[in-house]
PDB file of C-alpha atoms in Angstrom:
ATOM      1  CA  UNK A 248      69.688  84.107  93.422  1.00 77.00           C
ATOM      2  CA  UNK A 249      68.852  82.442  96.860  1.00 81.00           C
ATOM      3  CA  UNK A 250      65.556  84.224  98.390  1.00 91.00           C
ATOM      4  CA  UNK A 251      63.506  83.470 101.500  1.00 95.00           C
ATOM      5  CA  UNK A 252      59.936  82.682 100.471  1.00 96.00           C
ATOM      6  CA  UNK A 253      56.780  82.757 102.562  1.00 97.00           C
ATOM      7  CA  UNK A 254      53.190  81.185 102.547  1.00 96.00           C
ATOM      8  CA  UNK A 255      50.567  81.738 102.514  1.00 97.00           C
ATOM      9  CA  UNK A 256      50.840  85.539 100.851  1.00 96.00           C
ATOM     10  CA  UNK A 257      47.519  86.067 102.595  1.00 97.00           C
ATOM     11  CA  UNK A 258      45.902  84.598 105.268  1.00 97.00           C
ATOM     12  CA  UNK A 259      42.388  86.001 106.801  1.00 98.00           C
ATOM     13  CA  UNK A 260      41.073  83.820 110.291  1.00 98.00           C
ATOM     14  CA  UNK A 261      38.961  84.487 112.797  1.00 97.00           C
ATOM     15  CA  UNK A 262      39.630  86.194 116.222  1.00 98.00           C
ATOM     16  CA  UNK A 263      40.570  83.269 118.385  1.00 97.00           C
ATOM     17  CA  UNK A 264      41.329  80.753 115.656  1.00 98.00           C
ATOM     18  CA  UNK A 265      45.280  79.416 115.972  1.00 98.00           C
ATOM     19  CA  UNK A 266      46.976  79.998 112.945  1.00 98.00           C
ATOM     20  CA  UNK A 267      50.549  78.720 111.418  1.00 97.00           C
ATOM     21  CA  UNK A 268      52.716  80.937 108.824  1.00 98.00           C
ATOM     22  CA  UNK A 269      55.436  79.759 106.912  1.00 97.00           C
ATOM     23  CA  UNK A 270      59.272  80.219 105.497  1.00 97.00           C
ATOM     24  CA  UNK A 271      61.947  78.798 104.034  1.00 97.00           C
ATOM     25  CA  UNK A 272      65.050  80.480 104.655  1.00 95.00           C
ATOM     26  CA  UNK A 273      68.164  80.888 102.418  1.00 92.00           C
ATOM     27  CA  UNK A 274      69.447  77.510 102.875  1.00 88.00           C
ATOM     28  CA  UNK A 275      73.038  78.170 104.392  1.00 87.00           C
ATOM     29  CA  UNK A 276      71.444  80.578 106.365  1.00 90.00           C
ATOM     30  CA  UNK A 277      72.186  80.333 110.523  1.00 89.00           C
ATOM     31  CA  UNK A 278      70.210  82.503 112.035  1.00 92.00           C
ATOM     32  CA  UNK A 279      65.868  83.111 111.559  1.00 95.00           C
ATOM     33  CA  UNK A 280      64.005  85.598 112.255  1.00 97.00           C
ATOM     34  CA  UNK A 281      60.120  87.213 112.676  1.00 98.00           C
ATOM     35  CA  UNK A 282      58.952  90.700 112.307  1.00 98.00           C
ATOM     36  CA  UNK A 283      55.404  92.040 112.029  1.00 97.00           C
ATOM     37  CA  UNK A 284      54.829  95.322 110.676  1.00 95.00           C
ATOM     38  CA  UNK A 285      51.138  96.785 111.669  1.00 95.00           C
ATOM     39  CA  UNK A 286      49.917  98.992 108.259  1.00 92.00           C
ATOM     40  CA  UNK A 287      51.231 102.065 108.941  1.00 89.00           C
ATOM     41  CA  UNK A 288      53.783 101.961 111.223  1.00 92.00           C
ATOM     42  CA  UNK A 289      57.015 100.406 111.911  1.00 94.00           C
ATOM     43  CA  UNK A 290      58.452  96.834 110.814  1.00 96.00           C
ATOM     44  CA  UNK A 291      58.794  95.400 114.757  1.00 97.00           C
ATOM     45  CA  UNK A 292      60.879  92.471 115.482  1.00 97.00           C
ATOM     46  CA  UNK A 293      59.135  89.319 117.126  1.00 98.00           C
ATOM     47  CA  UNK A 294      61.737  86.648 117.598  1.00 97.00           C
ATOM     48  CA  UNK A 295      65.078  85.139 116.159  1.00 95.00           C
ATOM     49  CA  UNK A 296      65.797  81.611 116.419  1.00 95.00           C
ATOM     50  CA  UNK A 297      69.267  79.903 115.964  1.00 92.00           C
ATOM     51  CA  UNK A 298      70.683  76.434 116.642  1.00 89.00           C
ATOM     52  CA  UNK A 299      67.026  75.305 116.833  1.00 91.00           C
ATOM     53  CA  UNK A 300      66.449  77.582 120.456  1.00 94.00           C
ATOM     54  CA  UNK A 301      65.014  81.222 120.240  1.00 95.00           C
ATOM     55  CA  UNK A 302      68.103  83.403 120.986  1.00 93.00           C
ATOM     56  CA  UNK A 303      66.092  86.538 121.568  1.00 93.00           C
ATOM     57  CA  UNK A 304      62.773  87.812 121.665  1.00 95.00           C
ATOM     58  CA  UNK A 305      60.912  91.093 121.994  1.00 95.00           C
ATOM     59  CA  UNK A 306      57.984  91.966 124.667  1.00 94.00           C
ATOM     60  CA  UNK A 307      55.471  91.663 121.035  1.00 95.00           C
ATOM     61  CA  UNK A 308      56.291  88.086 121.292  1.00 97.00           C
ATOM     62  CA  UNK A 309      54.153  86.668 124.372  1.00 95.00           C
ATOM     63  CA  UNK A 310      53.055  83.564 125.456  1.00 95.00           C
ATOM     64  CA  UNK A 311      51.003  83.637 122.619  1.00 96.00           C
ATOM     65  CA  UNK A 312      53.380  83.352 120.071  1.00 97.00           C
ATOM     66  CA  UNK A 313      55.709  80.543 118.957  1.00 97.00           C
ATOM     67  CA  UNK A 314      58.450  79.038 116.270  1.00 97.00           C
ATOM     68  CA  UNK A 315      59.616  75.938 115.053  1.00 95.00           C
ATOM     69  CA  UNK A 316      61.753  74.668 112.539  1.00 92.00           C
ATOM     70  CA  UNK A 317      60.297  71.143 112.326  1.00 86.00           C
ATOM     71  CA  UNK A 318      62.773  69.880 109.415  1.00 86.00           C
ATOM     72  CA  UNK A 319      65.920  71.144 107.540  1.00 78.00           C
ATOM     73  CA  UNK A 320      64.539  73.913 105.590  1.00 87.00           C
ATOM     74  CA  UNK A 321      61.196  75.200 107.365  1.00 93.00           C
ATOM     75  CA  UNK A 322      60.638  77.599 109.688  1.00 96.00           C
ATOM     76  CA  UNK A 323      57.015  78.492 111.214  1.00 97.00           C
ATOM     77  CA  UNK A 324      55.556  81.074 113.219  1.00 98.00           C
ATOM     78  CA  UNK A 325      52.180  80.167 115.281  1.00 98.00           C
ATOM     79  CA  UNK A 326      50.037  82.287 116.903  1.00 98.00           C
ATOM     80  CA  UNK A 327      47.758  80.138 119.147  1.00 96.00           C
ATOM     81  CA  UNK A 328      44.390  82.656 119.782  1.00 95.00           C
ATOM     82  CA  UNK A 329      44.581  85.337 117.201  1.00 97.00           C
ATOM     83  CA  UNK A 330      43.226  88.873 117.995  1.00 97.00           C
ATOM     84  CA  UNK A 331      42.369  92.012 116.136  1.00 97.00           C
ATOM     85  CA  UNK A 332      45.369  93.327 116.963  1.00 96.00           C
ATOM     86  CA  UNK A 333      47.434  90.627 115.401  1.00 97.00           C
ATOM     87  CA  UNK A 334      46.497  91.956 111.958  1.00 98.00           C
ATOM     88  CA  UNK A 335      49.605  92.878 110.350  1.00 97.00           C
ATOM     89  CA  UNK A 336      52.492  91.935 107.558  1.00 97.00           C
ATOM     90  CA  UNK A 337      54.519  89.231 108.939  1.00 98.00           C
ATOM     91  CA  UNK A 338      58.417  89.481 107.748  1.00 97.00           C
ATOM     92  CA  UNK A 339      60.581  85.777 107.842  1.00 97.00           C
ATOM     93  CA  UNK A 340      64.140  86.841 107.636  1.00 96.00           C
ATOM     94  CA  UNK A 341      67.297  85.181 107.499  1.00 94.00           C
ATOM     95  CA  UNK A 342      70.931  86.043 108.134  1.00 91.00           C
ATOM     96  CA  UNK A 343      74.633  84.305 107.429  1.00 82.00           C
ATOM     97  CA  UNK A 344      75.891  85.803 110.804  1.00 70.00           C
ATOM     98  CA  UNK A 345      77.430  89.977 110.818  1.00 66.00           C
ATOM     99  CA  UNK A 346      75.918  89.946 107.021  1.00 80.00           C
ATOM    100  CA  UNK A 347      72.718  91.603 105.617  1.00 87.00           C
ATOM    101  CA  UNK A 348      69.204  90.033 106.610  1.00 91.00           C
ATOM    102  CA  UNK A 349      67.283  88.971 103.790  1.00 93.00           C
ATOM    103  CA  UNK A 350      63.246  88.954 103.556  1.00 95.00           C
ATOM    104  CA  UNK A 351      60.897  87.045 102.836  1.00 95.00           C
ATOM    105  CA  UNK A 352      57.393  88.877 100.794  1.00 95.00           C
ATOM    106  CA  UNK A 353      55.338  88.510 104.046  1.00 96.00           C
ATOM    107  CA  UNK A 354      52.526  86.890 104.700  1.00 97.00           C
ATOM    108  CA  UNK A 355      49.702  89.530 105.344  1.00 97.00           C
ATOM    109  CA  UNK A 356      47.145  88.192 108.365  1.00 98.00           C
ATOM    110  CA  UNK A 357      43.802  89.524 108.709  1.00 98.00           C
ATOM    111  CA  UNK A 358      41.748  88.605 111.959  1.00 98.00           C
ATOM    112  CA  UNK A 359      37.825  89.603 111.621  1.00 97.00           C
TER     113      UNK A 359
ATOM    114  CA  UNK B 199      66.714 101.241 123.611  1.00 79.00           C
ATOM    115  CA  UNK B 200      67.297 101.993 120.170  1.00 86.00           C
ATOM    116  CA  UNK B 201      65.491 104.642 118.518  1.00 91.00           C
ATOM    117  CA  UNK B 202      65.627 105.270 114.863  1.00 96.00           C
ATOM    118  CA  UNK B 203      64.401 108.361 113.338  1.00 96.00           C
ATOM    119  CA  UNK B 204      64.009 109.302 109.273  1.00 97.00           C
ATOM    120  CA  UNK B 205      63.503 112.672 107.990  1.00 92.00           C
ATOM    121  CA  UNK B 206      61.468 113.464 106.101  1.00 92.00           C
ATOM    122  CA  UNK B 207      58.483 110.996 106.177  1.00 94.00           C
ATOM    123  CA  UNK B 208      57.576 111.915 102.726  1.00 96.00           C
ATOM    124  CA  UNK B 209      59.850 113.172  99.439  1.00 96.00           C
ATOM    125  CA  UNK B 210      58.549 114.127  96.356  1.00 97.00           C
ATOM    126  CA  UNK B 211      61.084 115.154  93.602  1.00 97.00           C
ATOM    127  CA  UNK B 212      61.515 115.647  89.707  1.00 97.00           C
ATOM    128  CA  UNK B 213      62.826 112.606  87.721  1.00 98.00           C
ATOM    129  CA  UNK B 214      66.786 113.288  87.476  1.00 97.00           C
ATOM    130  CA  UNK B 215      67.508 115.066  90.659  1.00 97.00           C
ATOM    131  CA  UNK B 216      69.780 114.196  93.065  1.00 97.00           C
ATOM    132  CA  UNK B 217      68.268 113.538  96.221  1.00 96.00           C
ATOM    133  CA  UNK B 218      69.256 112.614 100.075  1.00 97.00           C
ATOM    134  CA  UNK B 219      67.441 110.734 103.020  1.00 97.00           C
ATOM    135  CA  UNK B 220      68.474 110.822 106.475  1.00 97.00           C
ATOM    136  CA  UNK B 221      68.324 108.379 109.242  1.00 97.00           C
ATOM    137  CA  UNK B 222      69.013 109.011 112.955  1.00 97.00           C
ATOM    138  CA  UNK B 223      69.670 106.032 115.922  1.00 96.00           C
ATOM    139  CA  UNK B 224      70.083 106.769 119.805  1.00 94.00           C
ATOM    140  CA  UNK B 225      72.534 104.384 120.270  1.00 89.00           C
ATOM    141  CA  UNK B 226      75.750 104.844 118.873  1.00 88.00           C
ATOM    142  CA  UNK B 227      77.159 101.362 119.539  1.00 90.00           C
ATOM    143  CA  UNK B 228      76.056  99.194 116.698  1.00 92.00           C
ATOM    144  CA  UNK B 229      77.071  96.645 114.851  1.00 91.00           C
ATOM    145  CA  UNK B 230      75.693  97.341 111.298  1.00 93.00           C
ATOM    146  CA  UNK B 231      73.487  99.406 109.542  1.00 96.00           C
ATOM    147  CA  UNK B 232      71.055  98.528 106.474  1.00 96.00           C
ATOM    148  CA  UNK B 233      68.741 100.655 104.131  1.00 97.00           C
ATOM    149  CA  UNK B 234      65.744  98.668 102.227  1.00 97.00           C
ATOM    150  CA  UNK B 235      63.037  99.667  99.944  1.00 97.00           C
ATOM    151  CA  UNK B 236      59.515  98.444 100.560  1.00 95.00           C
ATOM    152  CA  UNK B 237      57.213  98.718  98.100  1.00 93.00           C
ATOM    153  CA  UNK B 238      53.431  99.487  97.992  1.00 88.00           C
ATOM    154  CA  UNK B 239      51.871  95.474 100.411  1.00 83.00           C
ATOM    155  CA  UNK B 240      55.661  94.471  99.338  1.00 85.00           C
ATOM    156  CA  UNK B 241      58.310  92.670 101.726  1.00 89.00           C
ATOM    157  CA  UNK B 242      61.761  94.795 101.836  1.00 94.00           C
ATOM    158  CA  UNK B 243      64.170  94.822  99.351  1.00 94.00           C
ATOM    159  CA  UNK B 244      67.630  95.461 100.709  1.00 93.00           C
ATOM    160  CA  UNK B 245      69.812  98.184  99.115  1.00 96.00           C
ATOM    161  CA  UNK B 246      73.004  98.577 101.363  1.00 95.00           C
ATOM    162  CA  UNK B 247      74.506  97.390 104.182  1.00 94.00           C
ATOM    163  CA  UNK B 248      77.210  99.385 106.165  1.00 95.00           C
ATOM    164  CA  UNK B 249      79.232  97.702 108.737  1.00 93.00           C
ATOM    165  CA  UNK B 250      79.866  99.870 112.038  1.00 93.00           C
ATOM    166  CA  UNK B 251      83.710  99.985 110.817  1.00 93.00           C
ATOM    167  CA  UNK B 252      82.635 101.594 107.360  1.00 94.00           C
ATOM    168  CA  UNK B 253      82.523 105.140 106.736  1.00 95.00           C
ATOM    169  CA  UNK B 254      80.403 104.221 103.588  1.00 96.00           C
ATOM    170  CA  UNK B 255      79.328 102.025 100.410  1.00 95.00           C
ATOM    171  CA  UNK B 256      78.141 102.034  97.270  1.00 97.00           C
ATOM    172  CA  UNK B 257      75.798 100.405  94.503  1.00 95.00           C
ATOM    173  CA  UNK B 258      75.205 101.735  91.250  1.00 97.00           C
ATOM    174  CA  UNK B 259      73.552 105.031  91.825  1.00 97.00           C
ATOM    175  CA  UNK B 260      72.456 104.792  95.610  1.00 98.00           C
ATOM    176  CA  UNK B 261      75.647 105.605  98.189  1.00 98.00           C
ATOM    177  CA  UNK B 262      74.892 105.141 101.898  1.00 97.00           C
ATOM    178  CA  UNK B 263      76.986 107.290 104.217  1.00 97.00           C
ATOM    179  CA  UNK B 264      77.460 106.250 108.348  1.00 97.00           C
ATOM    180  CA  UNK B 265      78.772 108.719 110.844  1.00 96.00           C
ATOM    181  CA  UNK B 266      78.250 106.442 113.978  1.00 93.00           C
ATOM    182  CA  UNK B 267      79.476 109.258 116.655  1.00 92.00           C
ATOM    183  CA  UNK B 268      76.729 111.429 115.782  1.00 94.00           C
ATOM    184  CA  UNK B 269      74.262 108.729 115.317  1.00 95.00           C
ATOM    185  CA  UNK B 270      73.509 108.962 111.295  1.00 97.00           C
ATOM    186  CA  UNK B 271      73.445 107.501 108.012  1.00 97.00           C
ATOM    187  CA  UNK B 272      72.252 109.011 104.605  1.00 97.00           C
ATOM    188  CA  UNK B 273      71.050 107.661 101.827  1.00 97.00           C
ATOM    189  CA  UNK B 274      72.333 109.578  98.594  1.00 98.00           C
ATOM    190  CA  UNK B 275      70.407 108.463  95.349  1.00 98.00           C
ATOM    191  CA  UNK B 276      71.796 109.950  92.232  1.00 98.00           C
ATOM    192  CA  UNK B 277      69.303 111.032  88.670  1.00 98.00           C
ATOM    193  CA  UNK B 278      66.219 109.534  90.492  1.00 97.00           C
ATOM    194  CA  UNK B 279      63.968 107.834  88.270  1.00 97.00           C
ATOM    195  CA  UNK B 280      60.257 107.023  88.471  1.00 97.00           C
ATOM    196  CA  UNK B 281      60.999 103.763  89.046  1.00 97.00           C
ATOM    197  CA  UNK B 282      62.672 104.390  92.308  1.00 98.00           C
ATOM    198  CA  UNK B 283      59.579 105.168  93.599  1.00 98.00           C
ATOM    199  CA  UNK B 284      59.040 103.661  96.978  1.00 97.00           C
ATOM    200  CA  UNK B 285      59.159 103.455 100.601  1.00 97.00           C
ATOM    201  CA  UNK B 286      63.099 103.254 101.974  1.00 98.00           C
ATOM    202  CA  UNK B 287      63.767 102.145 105.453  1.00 98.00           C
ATOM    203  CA  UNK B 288      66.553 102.521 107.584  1.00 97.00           C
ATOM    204  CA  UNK B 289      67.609  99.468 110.252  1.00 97.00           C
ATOM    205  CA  UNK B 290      70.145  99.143 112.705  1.00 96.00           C
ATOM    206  CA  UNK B 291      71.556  96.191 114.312  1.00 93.00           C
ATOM    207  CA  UNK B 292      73.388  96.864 118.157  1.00 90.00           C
ATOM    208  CA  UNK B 293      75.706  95.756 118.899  1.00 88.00           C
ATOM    209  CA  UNK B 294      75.722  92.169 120.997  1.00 85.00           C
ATOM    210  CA  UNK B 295      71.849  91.652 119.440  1.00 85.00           C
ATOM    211  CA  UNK B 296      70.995  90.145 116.045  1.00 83.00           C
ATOM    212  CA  UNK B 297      67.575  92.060 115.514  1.00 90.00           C
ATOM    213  CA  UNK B 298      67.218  95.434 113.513  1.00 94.00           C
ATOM    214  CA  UNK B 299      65.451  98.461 114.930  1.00 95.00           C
ATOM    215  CA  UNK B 300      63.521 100.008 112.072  1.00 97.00           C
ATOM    216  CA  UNK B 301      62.998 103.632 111.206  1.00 96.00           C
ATOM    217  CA  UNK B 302      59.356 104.627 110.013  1.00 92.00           C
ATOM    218  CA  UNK B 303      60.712 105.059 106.490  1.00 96.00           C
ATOM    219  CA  UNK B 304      60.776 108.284 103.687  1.00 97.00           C
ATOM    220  CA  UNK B 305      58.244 107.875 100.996  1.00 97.00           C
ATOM    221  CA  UNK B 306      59.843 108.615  98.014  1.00 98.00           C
ATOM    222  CA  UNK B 307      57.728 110.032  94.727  1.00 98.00           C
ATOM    223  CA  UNK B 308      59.802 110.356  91.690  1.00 98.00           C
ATOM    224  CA  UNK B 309      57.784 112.568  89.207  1.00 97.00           C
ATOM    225  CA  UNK B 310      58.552 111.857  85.627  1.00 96.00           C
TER     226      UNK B 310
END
């Protein structure tokens, strides 16, 4: 069965360092998306991305965040000057359109 | 804005009993509904969706009910087992958006 995978499964950085996580989405999938969920509390969403533009985004999602999909099958999430605060589970997801989102394992970020 | 509510935050119940969990949203006008499982540093599994025009739906022994005028959904699970020990989530898409707003989720202990 199709799945939506992520990498790394763990990633720990320093505050300020830029840092780059990665999906692949189901491949007939149209629409992308990030969430973050902060241990603890609720899974947020970031940002979803179709025909290669971000269609929406939430307030999380500053100008310090950003996504890509650079080639057919990738899609990446940066976060340019991490912070404390940034340490979380982040959730790729992907969605034939009015059907059920599908996620990725999450990459878990830890900033020191 | 959307707010989802689940009640309880925490279940704990004898293996084979029948057992519901509720999930509450502000906004009546959505476009879907979906309950996932999350387990322990997992990413979320999803269980059932429910389409605004749906009263319900099934899958195996899990039914997910939707009453969109007052604003709820439960999540029946029939002759629990150990094994459906986890965290279940409740997510609602409105309508016009493509995100889901996420409930804080029932932890559910199955006791063998």
């Amino acid at each position: 069965e199709p799945e939506v995978t992520q990498t790394p499964s763990h990633q720990v950085t320093q505050m300020g360092q830029e840092v780059i996580l990665r999906c692949v989405p189901i491949s007939n999938h149209l629409y992308f998306y990030w969430y973050r969920q902060i241990l603890g509390q609720k899974v947020e969403f970031l940002v979803s991305f179709y025909n290669n533009e971000i269609s929406e985004k939430s307030e999380i999602f500053d100008d310090q965040f950003s996504v890509e999909r650079p080639d057919g099958s990738n899609f990446t999430l940066k976060i340019r000057s991490t912070k404390l605060e940034d340490s979380a589970m982040y959730f790729c997801a992907s969605i034939i359109q009015g059907y059920e989102q599908y996620f990725g394992p999450g990459t878990r970020l830890t900033v020191t | 804005k959307q707010e989802v509510t689940q009640i309880p935050a925490a279940l704990s119940v004898p293996e084979g009993e029948n057992l519901v969990l509720n999930c509450s949203f502000t906004d009546s006008a959505i476009y879907n509904l979906q309950w996932f499982r999350q387990d322990p540093g997992k990413g979320l599994t999803s269980l059932l969706l429910i389409q605004s025009s749906q009263r319900e739906q099934t899958s195996g022994r899990l039914n997910a009910s939707l009453d969109k005028s007052s604003g709820r959904s439960t999540l029946y699970i029939a002759a629990s087992q150990p094994g459906d020990s986890a965290t279940y989530l409740c997510a609602v898409r409105r309508t016009g958006a493509n995100n889901l707003f996420f409930g804080t989720g029932t932890r559910l202990t199955v006791i063998p």
